[in-house]
Coordinates of C-alpha atoms in Angstrom, one line a residue:
Chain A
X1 CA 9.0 63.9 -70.0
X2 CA 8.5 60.3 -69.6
X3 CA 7.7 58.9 -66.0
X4 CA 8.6 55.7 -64.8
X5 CA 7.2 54.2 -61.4
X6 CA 10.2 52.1 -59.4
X7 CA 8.4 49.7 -57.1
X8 CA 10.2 49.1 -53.8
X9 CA 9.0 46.1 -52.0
X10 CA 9.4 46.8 -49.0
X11 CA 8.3 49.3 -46.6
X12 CA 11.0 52.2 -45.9
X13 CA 12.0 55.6 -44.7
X14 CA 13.4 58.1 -46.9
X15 CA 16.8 57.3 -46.2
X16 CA 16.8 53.6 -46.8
X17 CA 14.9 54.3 -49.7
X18 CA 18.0 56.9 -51.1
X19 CA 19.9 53.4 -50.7
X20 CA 17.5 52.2 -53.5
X21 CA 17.7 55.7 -55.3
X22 CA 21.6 55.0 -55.4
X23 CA 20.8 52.9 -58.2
X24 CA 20.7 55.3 -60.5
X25 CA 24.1 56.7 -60.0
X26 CA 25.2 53.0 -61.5
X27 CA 23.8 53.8 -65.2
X28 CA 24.0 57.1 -67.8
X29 CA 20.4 57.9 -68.6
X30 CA 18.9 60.1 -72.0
X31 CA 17.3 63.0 -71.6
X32 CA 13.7 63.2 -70.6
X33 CA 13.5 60.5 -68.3
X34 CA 12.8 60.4 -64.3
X35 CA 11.8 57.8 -62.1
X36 CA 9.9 58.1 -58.9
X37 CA 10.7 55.4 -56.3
X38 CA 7.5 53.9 -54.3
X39 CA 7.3 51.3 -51.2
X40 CA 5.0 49.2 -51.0
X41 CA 2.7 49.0 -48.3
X42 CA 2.1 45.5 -47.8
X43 CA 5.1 43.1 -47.9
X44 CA 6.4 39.8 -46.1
X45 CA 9.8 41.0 -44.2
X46 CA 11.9 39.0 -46.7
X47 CA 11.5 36.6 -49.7
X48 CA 12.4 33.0 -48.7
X49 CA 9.5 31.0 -48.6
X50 CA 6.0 30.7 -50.6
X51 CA 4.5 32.8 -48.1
X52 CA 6.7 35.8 -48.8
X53 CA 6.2 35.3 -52.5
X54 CA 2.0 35.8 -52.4
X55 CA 2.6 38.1 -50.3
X56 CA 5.4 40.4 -52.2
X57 CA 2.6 39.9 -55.4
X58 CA 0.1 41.0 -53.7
X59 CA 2.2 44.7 -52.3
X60 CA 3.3 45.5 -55.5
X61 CA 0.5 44.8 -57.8
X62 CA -1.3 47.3 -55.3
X63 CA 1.7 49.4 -55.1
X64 CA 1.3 49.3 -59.0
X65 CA -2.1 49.0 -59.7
X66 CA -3.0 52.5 -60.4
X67 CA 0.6 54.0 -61.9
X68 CA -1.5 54.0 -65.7
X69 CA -4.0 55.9 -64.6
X70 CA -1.3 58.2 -62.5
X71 CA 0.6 58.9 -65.8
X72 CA 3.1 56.4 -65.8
X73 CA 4.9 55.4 -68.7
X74 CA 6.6 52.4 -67.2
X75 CA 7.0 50.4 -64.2
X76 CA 10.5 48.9 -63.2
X77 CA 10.0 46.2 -60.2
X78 CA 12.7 46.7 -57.7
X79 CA 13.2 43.2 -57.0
X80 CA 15.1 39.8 -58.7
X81 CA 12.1 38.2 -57.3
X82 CA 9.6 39.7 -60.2
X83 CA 7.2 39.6 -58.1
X84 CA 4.0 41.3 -59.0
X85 CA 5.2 41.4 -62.2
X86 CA 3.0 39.1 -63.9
X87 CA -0.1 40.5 -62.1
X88 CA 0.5 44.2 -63.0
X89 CA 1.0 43.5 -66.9
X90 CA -2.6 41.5 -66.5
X91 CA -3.6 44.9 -65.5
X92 CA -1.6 47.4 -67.1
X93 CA -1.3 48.7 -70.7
X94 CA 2.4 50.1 -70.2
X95 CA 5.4 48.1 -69.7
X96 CA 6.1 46.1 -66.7
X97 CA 9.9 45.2 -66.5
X98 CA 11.2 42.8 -63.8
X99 CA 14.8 42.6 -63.3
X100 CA 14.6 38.8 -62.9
X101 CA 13.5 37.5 -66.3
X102 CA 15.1 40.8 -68.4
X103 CA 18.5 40.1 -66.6
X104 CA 18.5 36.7 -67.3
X105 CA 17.7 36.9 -71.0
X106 CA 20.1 40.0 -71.3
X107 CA 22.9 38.0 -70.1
X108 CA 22.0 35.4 -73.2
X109 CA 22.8 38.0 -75.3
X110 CA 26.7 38.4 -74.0
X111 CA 27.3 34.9 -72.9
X112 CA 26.3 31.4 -73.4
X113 CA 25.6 30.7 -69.8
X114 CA 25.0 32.7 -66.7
X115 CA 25.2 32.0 -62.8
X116 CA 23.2 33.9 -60.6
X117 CA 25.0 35.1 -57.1
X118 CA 22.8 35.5 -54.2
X119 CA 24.1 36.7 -50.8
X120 CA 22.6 33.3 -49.0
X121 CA 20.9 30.4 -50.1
X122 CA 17.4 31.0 -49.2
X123 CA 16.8 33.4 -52.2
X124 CA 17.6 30.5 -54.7
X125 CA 13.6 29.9 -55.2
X126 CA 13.2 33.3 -56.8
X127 CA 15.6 32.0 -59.5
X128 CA 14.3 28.8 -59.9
X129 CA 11.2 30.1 -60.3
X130 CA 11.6 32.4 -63.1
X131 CA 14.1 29.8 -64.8
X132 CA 11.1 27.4 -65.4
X133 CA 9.1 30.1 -66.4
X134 CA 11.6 30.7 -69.0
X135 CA 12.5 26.8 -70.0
X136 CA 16.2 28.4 -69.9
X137 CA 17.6 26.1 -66.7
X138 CA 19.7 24.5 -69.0
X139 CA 21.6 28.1 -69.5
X140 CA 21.8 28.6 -65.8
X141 CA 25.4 27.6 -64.8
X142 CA 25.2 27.5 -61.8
X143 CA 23.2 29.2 -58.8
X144 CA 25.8 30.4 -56.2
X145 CA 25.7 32.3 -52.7
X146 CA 28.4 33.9 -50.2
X147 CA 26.3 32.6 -47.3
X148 CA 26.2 36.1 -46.2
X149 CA 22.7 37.5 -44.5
X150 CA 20.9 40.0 -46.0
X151 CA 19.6 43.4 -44.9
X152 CA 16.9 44.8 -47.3
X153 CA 17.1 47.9 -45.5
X154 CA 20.2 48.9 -44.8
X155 CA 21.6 47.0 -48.0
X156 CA 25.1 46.6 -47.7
X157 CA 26.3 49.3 -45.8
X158 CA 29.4 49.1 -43.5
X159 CA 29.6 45.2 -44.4
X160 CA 31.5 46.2 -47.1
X161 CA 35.1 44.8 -45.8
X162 CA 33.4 41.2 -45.1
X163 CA 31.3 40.9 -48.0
X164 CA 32.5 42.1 -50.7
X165 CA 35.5 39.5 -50.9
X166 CA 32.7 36.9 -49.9
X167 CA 30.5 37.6 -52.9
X168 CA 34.0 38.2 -55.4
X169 CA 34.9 34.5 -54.3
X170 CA 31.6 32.8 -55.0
X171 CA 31.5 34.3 -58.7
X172 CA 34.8 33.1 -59.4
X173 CA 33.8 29.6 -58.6
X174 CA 30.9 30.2 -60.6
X175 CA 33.2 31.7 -63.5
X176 CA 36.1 28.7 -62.8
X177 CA 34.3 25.7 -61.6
X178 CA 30.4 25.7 -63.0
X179 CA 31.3 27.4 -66.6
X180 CA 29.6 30.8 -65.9
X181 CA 30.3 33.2 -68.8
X182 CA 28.2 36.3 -67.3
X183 CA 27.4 36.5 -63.7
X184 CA 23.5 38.3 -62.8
X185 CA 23.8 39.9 -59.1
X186 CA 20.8 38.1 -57.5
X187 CA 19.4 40.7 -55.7
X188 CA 18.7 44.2 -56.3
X189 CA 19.6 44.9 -53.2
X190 CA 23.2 43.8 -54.0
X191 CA 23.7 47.0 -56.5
X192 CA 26.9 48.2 -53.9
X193 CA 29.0 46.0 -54.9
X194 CA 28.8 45.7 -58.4
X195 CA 31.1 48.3 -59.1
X196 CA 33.3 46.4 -56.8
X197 CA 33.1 43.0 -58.5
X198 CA 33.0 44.3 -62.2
X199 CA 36.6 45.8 -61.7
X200 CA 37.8 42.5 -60.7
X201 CA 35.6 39.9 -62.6
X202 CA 37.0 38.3 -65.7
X203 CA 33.8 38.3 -66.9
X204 CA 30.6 40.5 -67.1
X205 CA 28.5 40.8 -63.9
X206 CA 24.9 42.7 -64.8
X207 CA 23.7 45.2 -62.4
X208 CA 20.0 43.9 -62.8
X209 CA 18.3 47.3 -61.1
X210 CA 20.1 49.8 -63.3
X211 CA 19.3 47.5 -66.1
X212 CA 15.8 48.0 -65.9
X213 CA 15.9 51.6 -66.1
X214 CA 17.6 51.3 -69.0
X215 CA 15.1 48.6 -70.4
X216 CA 12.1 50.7 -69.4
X217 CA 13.4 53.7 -71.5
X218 CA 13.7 51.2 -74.5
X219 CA 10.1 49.9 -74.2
X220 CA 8.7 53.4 -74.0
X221 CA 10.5 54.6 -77.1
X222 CA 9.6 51.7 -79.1
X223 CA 6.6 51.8 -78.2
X224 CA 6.7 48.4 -76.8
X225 CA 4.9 46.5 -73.8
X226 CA 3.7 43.1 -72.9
X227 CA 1.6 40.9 -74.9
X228 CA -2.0 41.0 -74.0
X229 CA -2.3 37.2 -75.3
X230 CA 0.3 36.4 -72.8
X231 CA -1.0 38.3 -70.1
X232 CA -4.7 38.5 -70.1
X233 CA -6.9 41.3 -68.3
X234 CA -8.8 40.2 -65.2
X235 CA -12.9 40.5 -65.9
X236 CA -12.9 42.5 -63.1
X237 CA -9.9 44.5 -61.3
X238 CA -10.3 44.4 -57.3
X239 CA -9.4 48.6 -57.1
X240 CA -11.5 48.8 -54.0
X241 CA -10.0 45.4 -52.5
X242 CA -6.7 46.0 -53.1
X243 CA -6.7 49.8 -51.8
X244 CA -8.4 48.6 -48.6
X245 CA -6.2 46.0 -48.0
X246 CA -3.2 48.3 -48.3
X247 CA -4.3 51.1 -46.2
X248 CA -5.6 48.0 -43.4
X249 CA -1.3 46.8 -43.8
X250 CA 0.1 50.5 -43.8
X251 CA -1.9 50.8 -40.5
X252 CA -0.5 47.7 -38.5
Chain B
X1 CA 28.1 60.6 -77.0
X2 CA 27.9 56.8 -78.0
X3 CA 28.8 55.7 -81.5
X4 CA 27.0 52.7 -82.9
X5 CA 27.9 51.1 -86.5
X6 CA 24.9 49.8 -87.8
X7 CA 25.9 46.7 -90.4
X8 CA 23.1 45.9 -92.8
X9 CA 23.2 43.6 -95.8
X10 CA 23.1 45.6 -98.8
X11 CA 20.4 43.6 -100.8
X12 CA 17.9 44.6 -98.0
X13 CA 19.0 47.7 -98.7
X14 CA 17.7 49.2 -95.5
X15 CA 17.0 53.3 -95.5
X16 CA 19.5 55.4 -94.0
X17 CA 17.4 56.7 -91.9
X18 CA 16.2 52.8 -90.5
X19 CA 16.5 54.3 -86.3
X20 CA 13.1 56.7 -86.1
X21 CA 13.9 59.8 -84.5
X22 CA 13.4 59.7 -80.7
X23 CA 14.2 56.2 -80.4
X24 CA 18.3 56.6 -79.4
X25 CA 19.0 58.9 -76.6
X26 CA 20.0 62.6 -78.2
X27 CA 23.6 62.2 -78.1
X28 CA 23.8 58.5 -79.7
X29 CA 25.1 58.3 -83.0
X30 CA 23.9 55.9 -85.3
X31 CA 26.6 55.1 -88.2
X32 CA 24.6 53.2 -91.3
X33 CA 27.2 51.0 -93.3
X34 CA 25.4 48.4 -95.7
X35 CA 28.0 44.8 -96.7
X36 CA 27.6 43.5 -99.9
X37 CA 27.8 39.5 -99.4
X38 CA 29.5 37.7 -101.9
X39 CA 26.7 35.4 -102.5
X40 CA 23.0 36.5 -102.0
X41 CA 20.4 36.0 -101.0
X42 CA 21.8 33.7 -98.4
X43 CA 19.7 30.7 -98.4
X44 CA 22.6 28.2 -97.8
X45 CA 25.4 27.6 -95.2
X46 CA 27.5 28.5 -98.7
X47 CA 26.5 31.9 -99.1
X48 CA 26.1 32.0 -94.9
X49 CA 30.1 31.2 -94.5
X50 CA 30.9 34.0 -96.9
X51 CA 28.4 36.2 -95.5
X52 CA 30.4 35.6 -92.0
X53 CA 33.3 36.5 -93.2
X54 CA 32.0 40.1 -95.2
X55 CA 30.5 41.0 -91.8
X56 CA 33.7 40.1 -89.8
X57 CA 35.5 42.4 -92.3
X58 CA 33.1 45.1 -92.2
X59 CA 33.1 45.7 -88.3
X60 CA 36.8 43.8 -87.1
X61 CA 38.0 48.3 -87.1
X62 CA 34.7 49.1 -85.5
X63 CA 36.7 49.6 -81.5
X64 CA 39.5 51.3 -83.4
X65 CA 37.5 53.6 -85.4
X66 CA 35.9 55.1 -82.1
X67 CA 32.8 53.1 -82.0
X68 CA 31.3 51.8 -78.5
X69 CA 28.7 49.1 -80.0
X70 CA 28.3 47.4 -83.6
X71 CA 24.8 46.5 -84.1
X72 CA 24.1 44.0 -87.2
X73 CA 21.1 44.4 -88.9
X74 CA 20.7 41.1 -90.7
X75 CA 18.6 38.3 -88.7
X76 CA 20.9 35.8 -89.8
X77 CA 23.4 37.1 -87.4
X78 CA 26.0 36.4 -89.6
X79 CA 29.4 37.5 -88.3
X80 CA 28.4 38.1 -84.7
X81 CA 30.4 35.2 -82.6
X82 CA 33.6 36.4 -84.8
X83 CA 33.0 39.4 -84.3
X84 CA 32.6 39.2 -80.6
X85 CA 35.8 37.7 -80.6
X86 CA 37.5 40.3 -82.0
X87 CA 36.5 43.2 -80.3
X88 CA 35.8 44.2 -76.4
X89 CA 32.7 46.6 -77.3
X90 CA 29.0 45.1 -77.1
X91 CA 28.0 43.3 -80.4
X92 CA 24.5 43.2 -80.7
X93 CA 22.9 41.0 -83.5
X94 CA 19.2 41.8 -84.9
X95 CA 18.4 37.9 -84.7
X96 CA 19.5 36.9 -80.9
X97 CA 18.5 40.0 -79.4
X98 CA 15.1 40.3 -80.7
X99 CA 14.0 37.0 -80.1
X100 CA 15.5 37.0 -76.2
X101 CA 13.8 40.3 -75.9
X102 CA 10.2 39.0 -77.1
X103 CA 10.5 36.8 -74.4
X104 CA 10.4 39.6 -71.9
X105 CA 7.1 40.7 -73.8
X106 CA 5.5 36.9 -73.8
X107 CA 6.1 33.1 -73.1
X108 CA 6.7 32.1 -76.7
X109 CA 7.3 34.1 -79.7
X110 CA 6.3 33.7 -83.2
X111 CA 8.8 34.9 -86.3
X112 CA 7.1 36.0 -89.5
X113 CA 9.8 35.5 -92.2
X114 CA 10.8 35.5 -95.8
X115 CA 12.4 32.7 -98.3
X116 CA 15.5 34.6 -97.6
X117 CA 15.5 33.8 -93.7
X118 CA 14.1 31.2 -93.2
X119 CA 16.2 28.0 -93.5
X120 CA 18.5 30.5 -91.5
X121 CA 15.8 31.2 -88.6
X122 CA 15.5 27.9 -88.1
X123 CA 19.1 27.1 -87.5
X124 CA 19.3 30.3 -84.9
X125 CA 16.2 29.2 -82.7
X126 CA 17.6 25.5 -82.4
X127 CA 21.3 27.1 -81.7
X128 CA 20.3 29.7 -79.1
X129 CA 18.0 26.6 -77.3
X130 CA 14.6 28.6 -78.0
X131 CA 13.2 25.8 -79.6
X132 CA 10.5 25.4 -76.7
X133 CA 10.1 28.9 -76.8
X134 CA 9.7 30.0 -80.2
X135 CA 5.7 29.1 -81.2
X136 CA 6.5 28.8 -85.0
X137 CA 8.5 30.3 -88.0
X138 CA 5.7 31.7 -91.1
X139 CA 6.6 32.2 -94.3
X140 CA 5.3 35.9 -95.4
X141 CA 2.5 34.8 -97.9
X142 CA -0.6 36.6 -98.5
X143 CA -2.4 38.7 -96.1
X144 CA -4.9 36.3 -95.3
X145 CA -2.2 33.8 -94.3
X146 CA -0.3 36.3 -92.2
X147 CA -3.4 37.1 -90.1
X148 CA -3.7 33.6 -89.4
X149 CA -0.4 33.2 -87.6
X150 CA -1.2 37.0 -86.0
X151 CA -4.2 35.9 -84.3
X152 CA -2.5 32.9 -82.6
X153 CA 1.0 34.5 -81.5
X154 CA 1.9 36.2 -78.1
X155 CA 4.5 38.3 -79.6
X156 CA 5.6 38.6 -83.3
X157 CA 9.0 38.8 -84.5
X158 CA 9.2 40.1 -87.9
X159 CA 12.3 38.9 -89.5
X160 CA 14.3 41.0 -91.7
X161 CA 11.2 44.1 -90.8
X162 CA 11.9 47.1 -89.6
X163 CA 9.9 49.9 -87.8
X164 CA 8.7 51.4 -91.0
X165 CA 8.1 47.9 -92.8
X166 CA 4.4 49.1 -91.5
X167 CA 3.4 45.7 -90.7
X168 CA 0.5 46.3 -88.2
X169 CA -0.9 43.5 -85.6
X170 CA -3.3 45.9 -82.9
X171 CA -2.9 43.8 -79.2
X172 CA 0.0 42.2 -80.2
X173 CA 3.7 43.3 -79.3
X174 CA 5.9 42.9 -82.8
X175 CA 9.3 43.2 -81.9
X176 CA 11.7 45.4 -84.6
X177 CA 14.6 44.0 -84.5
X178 CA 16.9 46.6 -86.1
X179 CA 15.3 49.2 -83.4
X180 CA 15.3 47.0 -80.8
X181 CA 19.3 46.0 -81.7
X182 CA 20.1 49.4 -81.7
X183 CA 18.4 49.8 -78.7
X184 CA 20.1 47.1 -76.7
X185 CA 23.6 48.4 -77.8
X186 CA 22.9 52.1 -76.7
X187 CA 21.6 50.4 -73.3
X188 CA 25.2 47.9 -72.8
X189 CA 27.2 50.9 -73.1
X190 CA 25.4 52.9 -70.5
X191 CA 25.7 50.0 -68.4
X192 CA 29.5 49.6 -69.1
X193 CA 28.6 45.8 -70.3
X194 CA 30.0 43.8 -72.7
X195 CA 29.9 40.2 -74.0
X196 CA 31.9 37.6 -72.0
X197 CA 35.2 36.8 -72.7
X198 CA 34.9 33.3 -71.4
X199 CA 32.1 33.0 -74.4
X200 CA 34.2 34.6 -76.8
X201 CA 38.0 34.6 -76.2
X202 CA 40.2 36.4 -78.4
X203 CA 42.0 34.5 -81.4
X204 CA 46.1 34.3 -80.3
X205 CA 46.7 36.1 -83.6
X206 CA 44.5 38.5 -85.6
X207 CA 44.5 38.3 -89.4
X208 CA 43.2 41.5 -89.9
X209 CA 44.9 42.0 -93.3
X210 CA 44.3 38.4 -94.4
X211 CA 40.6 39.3 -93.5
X212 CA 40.1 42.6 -95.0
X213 CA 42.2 40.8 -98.2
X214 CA 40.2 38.3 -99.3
X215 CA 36.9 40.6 -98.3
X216 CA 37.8 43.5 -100.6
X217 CA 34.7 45.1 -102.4
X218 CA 35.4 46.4 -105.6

């Protein structure tokens, strides 16, 4: 049976974290596959400044940092963000997959340019962050949002009547006024109303926490992970450090 | 149960058997169908028009034949964008795929390559805008050569190679791109996705019979 270690980024009970579970209902899975889903312990209480981001690296390369050795065979980041990301491959042998980056290059393979929706406009660093990482800003069509406030807990529950028109709107204006052949969802945290938008969307929309389930089950059955050139290993990994510093946040 | 036609060029002539066990989900069916081009090897946009228009013949009855996914196994990706055009289940090409997946693996990705690709790899990193990305295109010479350009990439692409080529770089991902195309198709139709229409709108009429025609294979 492979394992896979879903990263949560924020702390949660159990029944916000069956929000996050929910994911999985969105995507038919092979055989031999199960994923365990794990908060973090140290977070920022959402991503929309630089602060958040060093922070959200931090939480989930500790969150992370020992899944390997735990028996892991992949780790799936439950965030657009991809934060962490880059710090757990410098640490770990088995494959790291952020929905960010994978989405974004997925989408290249059913469109010739993609817009990202975001529920407001503070999340639009986490794009344009992993769009220069990429050099792909020139595929981006657009970045859109439904000016709508997020909940990372809740999600989207019993906003559905409000919102959901909201984000179908701002992906047709992607889709009719900035080009967009694919739309990305910009958050994981947006996975409710995909099914939603894909019935109605003239083009695709990608689901980007299902998709890494799906991606992590490819990289474990070919065998392939992150390049160590790309990512190299720290001289000396701060275990201790890192375990301190989460059990100090958990306690706070 | 998802079908997948595989489409490989017949002077490759790939093993029927190119998906290792293990690698597709139990109930996924891989359907191995090689296309003779008319002229091969194709080295030219000659022998690449032709080979465009065998592959569009070869999978156009894919959808109505039951498949969910077409995967083509040539780098060149010859055939794809027509392909896409004519049918609503995922095409997934060998050449795009593998390279936009090596950049999940690394920043820039190298493609090891034979005479046969690689006039035709050059043309496909400039036309999917990977030029920054893509660290070089190597011939296949000998070995000495090839670990040279191993020992400076961040993730190998072997074009035209497939998971039992046996080419072997330890501590550096090398991305399969038949696997990995195969892969990616079983993984689009368990998401329910497709390729855009916007990208790749239907023709207002199908030639079908003019298609399959002028592509008969005696």
């Amino acid at each position: 049976m492979a394992k896979v270690l879903v990263i949560v980024p924020f702390p949660m009970d159990e029944d916000n974290l069956s929000k996050r579970k929910a994911q999985l209902d969105a995507v038919r899975l092979g055989e031999g596959i199960e994923f365990d889903f794990k908060p973090v312990r140290i977070a920022p209480v959402n991503y929309v400044s630089q602060q958040d981001s060093v922070l959200a690296d931090v939480g989930i390369l500790e969150a992370g940092l020992q899944a390997q050795a735990e028996g892991y065979d992949a780790v799936c980041i439950d965030t657009m963000s991809d934060s962490g990301m880059s710090a757990l491959r410098s640490v770990l042998d088995i494959p790291v997959i952020g929905p960010g980056r994978h989405s974004m290059l997925l989408a290249l393979t059913l469109g010739e340019k993609f817009s990202i929706l975001a529920m407001w406009d503070r999340w639009r660093h986490l794009y344009t962050k992993t769009l220069a990482e990429l050099g792909l800003q020139h595929k981006c069509a657009s970045l859109r949002s439904a000016g709508l406030q997020p909940n990372n807990q809740s999600l989207l529950a019993g906003k559905e009547d409000e919102f959901f028109p909201a984000l179908y709107e701002a992906a047709m204006r992607c889709i009719e006024e900035d080009g967009a052949d694919v739309i990305i969802l910009g958050s994981t945290t947006m996975h409710e109303a995909h099914a939603y938008l894909a019935e109605r969307l003239p083009v695709p929309i990608i689901n980007p926490g299902p998709l890494t389930y799906r991606l992590a089950d490819a990289a474990i059955k070919l065998k392939l992970a992150h390049s160590r050139v790309s990512y190299p290993s720290p001289s000396q990994i701060a275990t201790k450090r890192l375990a301190e510093m989460g059990k100090i946040a958990a306690g706070l | 149960m998802t079908r997948i036609l595989l489409l490989s060029p017949a002077d490759l002539d790939l093993a029927d058997e190119v998906i290792v066990t293990g690698v597709t989900d139990s109930d996924t069916e891989t359907v191995h169908r090689r296309v003779i081009y008319p002229s091969c090897p194709p080295i030219g946009a000659h022998d690449w028009a032709l080979a465009d228009l065998a592959i569009m013949a070869a999978g156009q009855d894919a959808q109505a034949e039951g498949f969910d996914a077409v995967c083509l196994a040539d780098f060149g990706d010859y055939g794809a964008n027509a392909l896409r055009s004519l049918l609503d289940i995922p095409v997934v090409t060998a050449g795009r795929a593998s390279m936009l997946h090596a950049l999940t693996l690394g920043a820039h990705f190298s493609v090891l390559t034979g005479e046969r690709d690689y006039v035709r790899v050059k043309k496909l990193v400039h036309e999917y805008a990977l030029d920054s990305q893509c660290a070089g295109i190597h011939l296949l010479r000998p070995e000495a050569e090839v670990l040279d350009v191993v020992g400076k990439a961040e993730v190998l692409v072997i074009a035209g190679g497939t998971q039992k080529s046996g080419f072997d770089a330890p501590n550096i991902p090398i991305v399969d791109p038949v696997s990995l195309a195969v892969k990616i198709a079983e993984s689009l139709v368990s998401l329910c996705l497709s390729h855009s229409r916007h990208a790749y709108p239907v023709p207002q009429m199908r030639k079908a019979a003019l298609i399959k025609a002028i592509s008969h294979q005696s």
